[in-house]
Amino acid sequence: MSISASQVKELREKTGAGMMDCKKALTEANGDFQKAIEILRKKGASVAAKRAERSANEGVVITKVSDDYSKGIILEVNCETDFVANSNDFIQFADFVLNAIEVYNPKNLDELFSLTHEGKSLKDTLTDIIGKIGEKIEVSRFAVESSENGVLVGYIHHGSKLGVLVKADNVKEVGKEDLALILKDVAMQIAAMKPDYIAPENVPAEVIEKEKEIYREVAKKEGKPENILEKIAEGKLKKYYEENTLVEQAYIKDNTKTIGDLIKEYNKKYSSDAKITLFHRFHLSDENK
């Protein structure tokens, strides 16, 4: 049967698939619109299967924080090329996933992709966007955090390749806005300086002992006396904390202060006991950072 240009246009508008793909699907479906949609969706699944082994190292990191700072989300969605990462279709898909996470608070990716949001299955929507764009697309990770008496702040570095979500607890209502501004700077610090832990007390004992063992061994090889090796190791450990724990790092906007000093100043001003309790740093395709 003859397929009209208006049918092709309607199917394209409905699915976002290419003109030729729409025409082929309608021809195969003998003009049956719903069947043509199914054919295109199956094609999407086929594309997804073909792309499964491809690497998806581009994409975006996005965050969303509630107006009262009580809830925050950070999400990483990947694709194969930077061109697709900047496309409207990809960005709209990432926003759709972010909104679904905000509404349903899934605990993990399996739970996320079992959801239906705004009448659309997350799993089917992913398959559809893969079919439409023709690249491997995946939601690699997300985190949802909340606090009844705290402040959550998100930061996205220019280009949306790197994002941070940071949380402080024990915050008085009167100082929330000020702390949110401070935490924006703290989030930028985390993005730039890549701390591994919040504070020295958060560093696992085995990590500390491993560091000290290295310092003792180096000092020993340098000919330092046995009786001062431990003291040397402890001194080096202070430097380790300054480099790898957030509160001991020098503040990038004023290196006469540490991040810990910023929080102490805030607490003194508001007679509070606010503490940074958590952060997530998502860098595209880098699971550890």
C-alpha positions as a Python dict, from the first residue, in 0.01 Angstrom:
ca = {
    (1, 'M'): (0, 0, 0),
    (2, 'S'): (104, 360, -50),
    (3, 'I'): (235, 544, 255),
    (4, 'S'): (164, 917, 257),
    (5, 'A'): (407, 1187, 363),
    (6, 'S'): (164, 1297, 634),
    (7, 'Q'): (165, 946, 786),
    (8, 'V'): (544, 947, 793),
    (9, 'K'): (547, 1296, 946),
    (10, 'E'): (296, 1195, 1215),
    (11, 'L'): (497, 885, 1307),
    (12, 'R'): (818, 1086, 1316),
    (13, 'E'): (659, 1342, 1549),
    (14, 'K'): (527, 1065, 1772),
    (15, 'T'): (848, 862, 1794),
    (16, 'G'): (1130, 1094, 1698),
    (17, 'A'): (1266, 829, 1460),
    (18, 'G'): (1418, 920, 1124),
    (19, 'M'): (1202, 976, 815),
    (20, 'M'): (1327, 667, 633),
    (21, 'D'): (1288, 449, 942),
    (22, 'C'): (930, 574, 983),
    (23, 'K'): (848, 506, 619),
    (24, 'K'): (995, 154, 637),
    (25, 'A'): (806, 79, 960),
    (26, 'L'): (474, 200, 814),
    (27, 'T'): (533, -2, 497),
    (28, 'E'): (611, -313, 701),
    (29, 'A'): (302, -251, 915),
    (30, 'N'): (80, -193, 608),
    (31, 'G'): (-4, 154, 735),
    (32, 'D'): (-101, 36, 1086),
    (33, 'F'): (21, 324, 1302),
    (34, 'Q'): (42, 134, 1633),
    (35, 'K'): (213, -162, 1472),
    (36, 'A'): (463, 75, 1310),
    (37, 'I'): (542, 218, 1656),
    (38, 'E'): (604, -136, 1783),
    (39, 'I'): (834, -206, 1489),
    (40, 'L'): (1033, 109, 1562),
    (41, 'R'): (1054, 21, 1931),
    (42, 'K'): (1178, -326, 1848),
    (43, 'K'): (1433, -164, 1622),
    (44, 'G'): (1536, 44, 1921),
    (45, 'A'): (1581, -272, 2127),
    (46, 'S'): (1788, -415, 1844),
    (47, 'V'): (2007, -106, 1836),
    (48, 'A'): (2045, -130, 2214),
    (49, 'A'): (2161, -490, 2188),
    (50, 'K'): (2411, -403, 1914),
    (51, 'R'): (2543, -111, 2117),
    (52, 'A'): (2567, -297, 2448),
    (53, 'E'): (2939, -368, 2412),
    (54, 'R'): (3027, -13, 2305),
    (55, 'S'): (3182, 224, 2555),
    (56, 'A'): (2973, 519, 2673),
    (57, 'N'): (3222, 765, 2821),
    (58, 'E'): (3048, 1090, 2734),
    (59, 'G'): (2725, 1224, 2881),
    (60, 'V'): (2615, 1454, 3161),
    (61, 'V'): (2615, 1481, 3538),
    (62, 'I'): (2316, 1673, 3676),
    (63, 'T'): (2186, 1760, 4021),
    (64, 'K'): (1859, 1876, 4169),
    (65, 'V'): (1801, 2016, 4519),
    (66, 'S'): (1468, 2104, 4680),
    (67, 'D'): (1394, 2470, 4754),
    (68, 'D'): (1429, 2410, 5129),
    (69, 'Y'): (1761, 2226, 5082),
    (70, 'S'): (1621, 1913, 5250),
    (71, 'K'): (1662, 1677, 4954),
    (72, 'G'): (1923, 1645, 4683),
    (73, 'I'): (1983, 1419, 4383),
    (74, 'I'): (2290, 1365, 4167),
    (75, 'L'): (2271, 1163, 3845),
    (76, 'E'): (2510, 1049, 3573),
    (77, 'V'): (2377, 952, 3229),
    (78, 'N'): (2622, 835, 2963),
    (79, 'C'): (2637, 816, 2585),
    (80, 'E'): (2909, 754, 2325),
    (81, 'T'): (2975, 1101, 2183),
    (82, 'D'): (2987, 1458, 2305),
    (83, 'F'): (2763, 1556, 2013),
    (84, 'V'): (2480, 1340, 2151),
    (85, 'A'): (2551, 1455, 2509),
    (86, 'N'): (2464, 1809, 2396),
    (87, 'S'): (2152, 1713, 2200),
    (88, 'N'): (1804, 1809, 2317),
    (89, 'D'): (1680, 1449, 2305),
    (90, 'F'): (1956, 1327, 2536),
    (91, 'I'): (1921, 1619, 2777),
    (92, 'Q'): (1543, 1571, 2791),
    (93, 'F'): (1591, 1201, 2866),
    (94, 'A'): (1836, 1281, 3149),
    (95, 'D'): (1588, 1533, 3294),
    (96, 'F'): (1307, 1277, 3267),
    (97, 'V'): (1513, 1024, 3465),
    (98, 'L'): (1606, 1289, 3723),
    (99, 'N'): (1241, 1381, 3773),
    (100, 'A'): (1144, 1015, 3812),
    (101, 'I'): (1410, 973, 4080),
    (102, 'E'): (1278, 1283, 4258),
    (103, 'V'): (921, 1149, 4262),
    (104, 'Y'): (983, 783, 4349),
    (105, 'N'): (1313, 775, 4542),
    (106, 'P'): (1436, 444, 4394),
    (107, 'K'): (1712, 271, 4589),
    (108, 'N'): (1910, 144, 4291),
    (109, 'L'): (1915, 120, 3911),
    (110, 'D'): (1703, -196, 3901),
    (111, 'E'): (1433, -25, 4103),
    (112, 'L'): (1461, 286, 3886),
    (113, 'F'): (1406, 94, 3564),
    (114, 'S'): (1106, -90, 3703),
    (115, 'L'): (924, 245, 3734),
    (116, 'T'): (663, 410, 3516),
    (117, 'H'): (674, 790, 3525),
    (118, 'E'): (424, 1023, 3357),
    (119, 'G'): (272, 718, 3191),
    (120, 'K'): (604, 607, 3044),
    (121, 'S'): (809, 304, 3141),
    (122, 'L'): (1166, 406, 3226),
    (123, 'K'): (1295, 89, 3062),
    (124, 'D'): (1099, 145, 2741),
    (125, 'T'): (1192, 512, 2733),
    (126, 'L'): (1560, 417, 2747),
    (127, 'T'): (1514, 165, 2466),
    (128, 'D'): (1329, 425, 2259),
    (129, 'I'): (1598, 691, 2300),
    (130, 'I'): (1870, 441, 2204),
    (131, 'G'): (1672, 352, 1892),
    (132, 'K'): (1617, 714, 1803),
    (133, 'I'): (1974, 835, 1861),
    (134, 'G'): (2154, 517, 1757),
    (135, 'E'): (2413, 528, 2035),
    (136, 'K'): (2463, 334, 2355),
    (137, 'I'): (2297, 529, 2634),
    (138, 'E'): (2298, 424, 2998),
    (139, 'V'): (2216, 558, 3341),
    (140, 'S'): (2533, 464, 3525),
    (141, 'R'): (2464, 587, 3879),
    (142, 'F'): (2265, 821, 4099),
    (143, 'A'): (2232, 916, 4464),
    (144, 'V'): (1937, 1054, 4660),
    (145, 'E'): (2007, 1220, 4994),
    (146, 'S'): (1785, 1397, 5245),
    (147, 'S'): (1808, 1562, 5586),
    (148, 'E'): (1544, 1683, 5830),
    (149, 'N'): (1771, 1938, 5997),
    (150, 'G'): (2037, 1990, 5734),
    (151, 'V'): (2130, 2152, 5407),
    (152, 'L'): (2203, 1986, 5074),
    (153, 'V'): (2371, 2172, 4790),
    (154, 'G'): (2457, 2065, 4437),
    (155, 'Y'): (2724, 2198, 4203),
    (156, 'I'): (2780, 2125, 3834),
    (157, 'H'): (3112, 2221, 3682),
    (158, 'H'): (3100, 2396, 3344),
    (159, 'G'): (3024, 2143, 3070),
    (160, 'S'): (2821, 1911, 3296),
    (161, 'K'): (3096, 1647, 3305),
    (162, 'L'): (3157, 1680, 3677),
    (163, 'G'): (2911, 1729, 3960),
    (164, 'V'): (2902, 1733, 4339),
    (165, 'L'): (2630, 1690, 4599),
    (166, 'V'): (2726, 1783, 4956),
    (167, 'K'): (2529, 1760, 5282),
    (168, 'A'): (2562, 1922, 5623),
    (169, 'D'): (2353, 1827, 5926),
    (170, 'N'): (2261, 1992, 6259),
    (171, 'V'): (2175, 2321, 6086),
    (172, 'K'): (1963, 2589, 6253),
    (173, 'E'): (1684, 2735, 6042),
    (174, 'V'): (1810, 3088, 6089),
    (175, 'G'): (2143, 3014, 5920),
    (176, 'K'): (2035, 2788, 5636),
    (177, 'E'): (2078, 3037, 5353),
    (178, 'D'): (2426, 3134, 5469),
    (179, 'L'): (2532, 2772, 5499),
    (180, 'A'): (2396, 2696, 5152),
    (181, 'L'): (2629, 2965, 5012),
    (182, 'I'): (2923, 2822, 5205),
    (183, 'L'): (2842, 2469, 5086),
    (184, 'K'): (2835, 2590, 4725),
    (185, 'D'): (3200, 2689, 4771),
    (186, 'V'): (3267, 2359, 4950),
    (187, 'A'): (3113, 2169, 4657),
    (188, 'M'): (3343, 2359, 4419),
    (189, 'Q'): (3634, 2265, 4646),
    (190, 'I'): (3536, 1897, 4627),
    (191, 'A'): (3512, 1919, 4248),
    (192, 'A'): (3857, 2077, 4218),
    (193, 'M'): (4054, 1903, 4493),
    (194, 'K'): (3903, 1550, 4495),
    (195, 'P'): (3912, 1469, 4867),
    (196, 'D'): (3869, 1102, 4951),
    (197, 'Y'): (3718, 1154, 5297),
    (198, 'I'): (3539, 1425, 5495),
    (199, 'A'): (3769, 1430, 5800),
    (200, 'P'): (4069, 1241, 5945),
    (201, 'E'): (3839, 1036, 6166),
    (202, 'N'): (3668, 904, 5851),
    (203, 'V'): (3988, 754, 5709),
    (204, 'P'): (3985, 376, 5766),
    (205, 'A'): (4246, 245, 6010),
    (206, 'E'): (4393, 14, 5747),
    (207, 'V'): (4449, 310, 5511),
    (208, 'I'): (4625, 506, 5786),
    (209, 'E'): (4848, 210, 5877),
    (210, 'K'): (4937, 152, 5512),
    (211, 'E'): (5037, 518, 5471),
    (212, 'K'): (5246, 511, 5789),
    (213, 'E'): (5416, 191, 5677),
    (214, 'I'): (5518, 361, 5352),
    (215, 'Y'): (5647, 670, 5536),
    (216, 'R'): (5847, 458, 5783),
    (217, 'E'): (6000, 254, 5502),
    (218, 'V'): (6102, 564, 5304),
    (219, 'A'): (6253, 726, 5614),
    (220, 'K'): (6441, 406, 5696),
    (221, 'K'): (6590, 392, 5345),
    (222, 'E'): (6696, 754, 5387),
    (223, 'G'): (6900, 644, 5688),
    (224, 'K'): (6683, 798, 5960),
    (225, 'P'): (6730, 647, 6309),
    (226, 'E'): (6489, 369, 6405),
    (227, 'N'): (6368, 550, 6717),
    (228, 'I'): (6224, 848, 6519),
    (229, 'L'): (6061, 658, 6232),
    (230, 'E'): (5719, 665, 6402),
    (231, 'K'): (5741, 1039, 6467),
    (232, 'I'): (5832, 1099, 6103),
    (233, 'A'): (5538, 884, 5991),
    (234, 'E'): (5299, 1081, 6212),
    (235, 'G'): (5426, 1407, 6065),
    (236, 'K'): (5377, 1281, 5711),
    (237, 'L'): (5028, 1165, 5804),
    (238, 'K'): (4933, 1525, 5881),
    (239, 'K'): (5025, 1613, 5522),
    (240, 'Y'): (4815, 1320, 5399),
    (241, 'Y'): (4512, 1455, 5587),
    (242, 'E'): (4568, 1802, 5443),
    (243, 'E'): (4560, 1660, 5091),
    (244, 'N'): (4296, 1390, 5119),
    (245, 'T'): (4037, 1496, 5380),
    (246, 'L'): (3796, 1775, 5299),
    (247, 'V'): (3795, 1962, 5632),
    (248, 'E'): (4177, 1970, 5646),
    (249, 'Q'): (4221, 2096, 5289),
    (250, 'A'): (4324, 2458, 5235),
    (251, 'Y'): (4026, 2656, 5107),
    (252, 'I'): (4084, 2727, 4736),
    (253, 'K'): (3948, 3083, 4767),
    (254, 'D'): (4162, 3167, 5071),
    (255, 'N'): (4451, 2933, 5151),
    (256, 'T'): (4496, 3088, 5497),
    (257, 'K'): (4187, 2891, 5598),
    (258, 'T'): (4082, 2527, 5580),
    (259, 'I'): (3735, 2403, 5493),
    (260, 'G'): (3706, 2308, 5859),
    (261, 'D'): (3774, 2672, 5950),
    (262, 'L'): (3486, 2785, 5728),
    (263, 'I'): (3245, 2558, 5914),
    (264, 'K'): (3385, 2666, 6253),
    (265, 'E'): (3332, 3033, 6163),
    (266, 'Y'): (2975, 2957, 6057),
    (267, 'N'): (2905, 2767, 6379),
    (268, 'K'): (3047, 3049, 6590),
    (269, 'K'): (2829, 3304, 6411),
    (270, 'Y'): (2509, 3103, 6459),
    (271, 'S'): (2596, 2923, 6786),
    (272, 'S'): (2537, 2595, 6606),
    (273, 'D'): (2705, 2259, 6557),
    (274, 'A'): (2667, 2206, 6183),
    (275, 'K'): (2887, 1936, 6030),
    (276, 'I'): (2955, 1823, 5676),
    (277, 'T'): (2838, 1463, 5685),
    (278, 'L'): (2846, 1343, 5326),
    (279, 'F'): (2942, 1423, 4970),
    (280, 'H'): (2918, 1261, 4627),
    (281, 'R'): (3156, 1355, 4347),
    (282, 'F'): (3053, 1222, 4006),
    (283, 'H'): (3300, 1263, 3721),
    (284, 'L'): (3200, 1110, 3387),
    (285, 'S'): (3294, 741, 3372),
    (286, 'D'): (3507, 767, 3683),
    (287, 'E'): (3344, 548, 3948),
    (288, 'N'): (3583, 645, 4224),
    (289, 'K'): (3564, 1020, 4185),
}
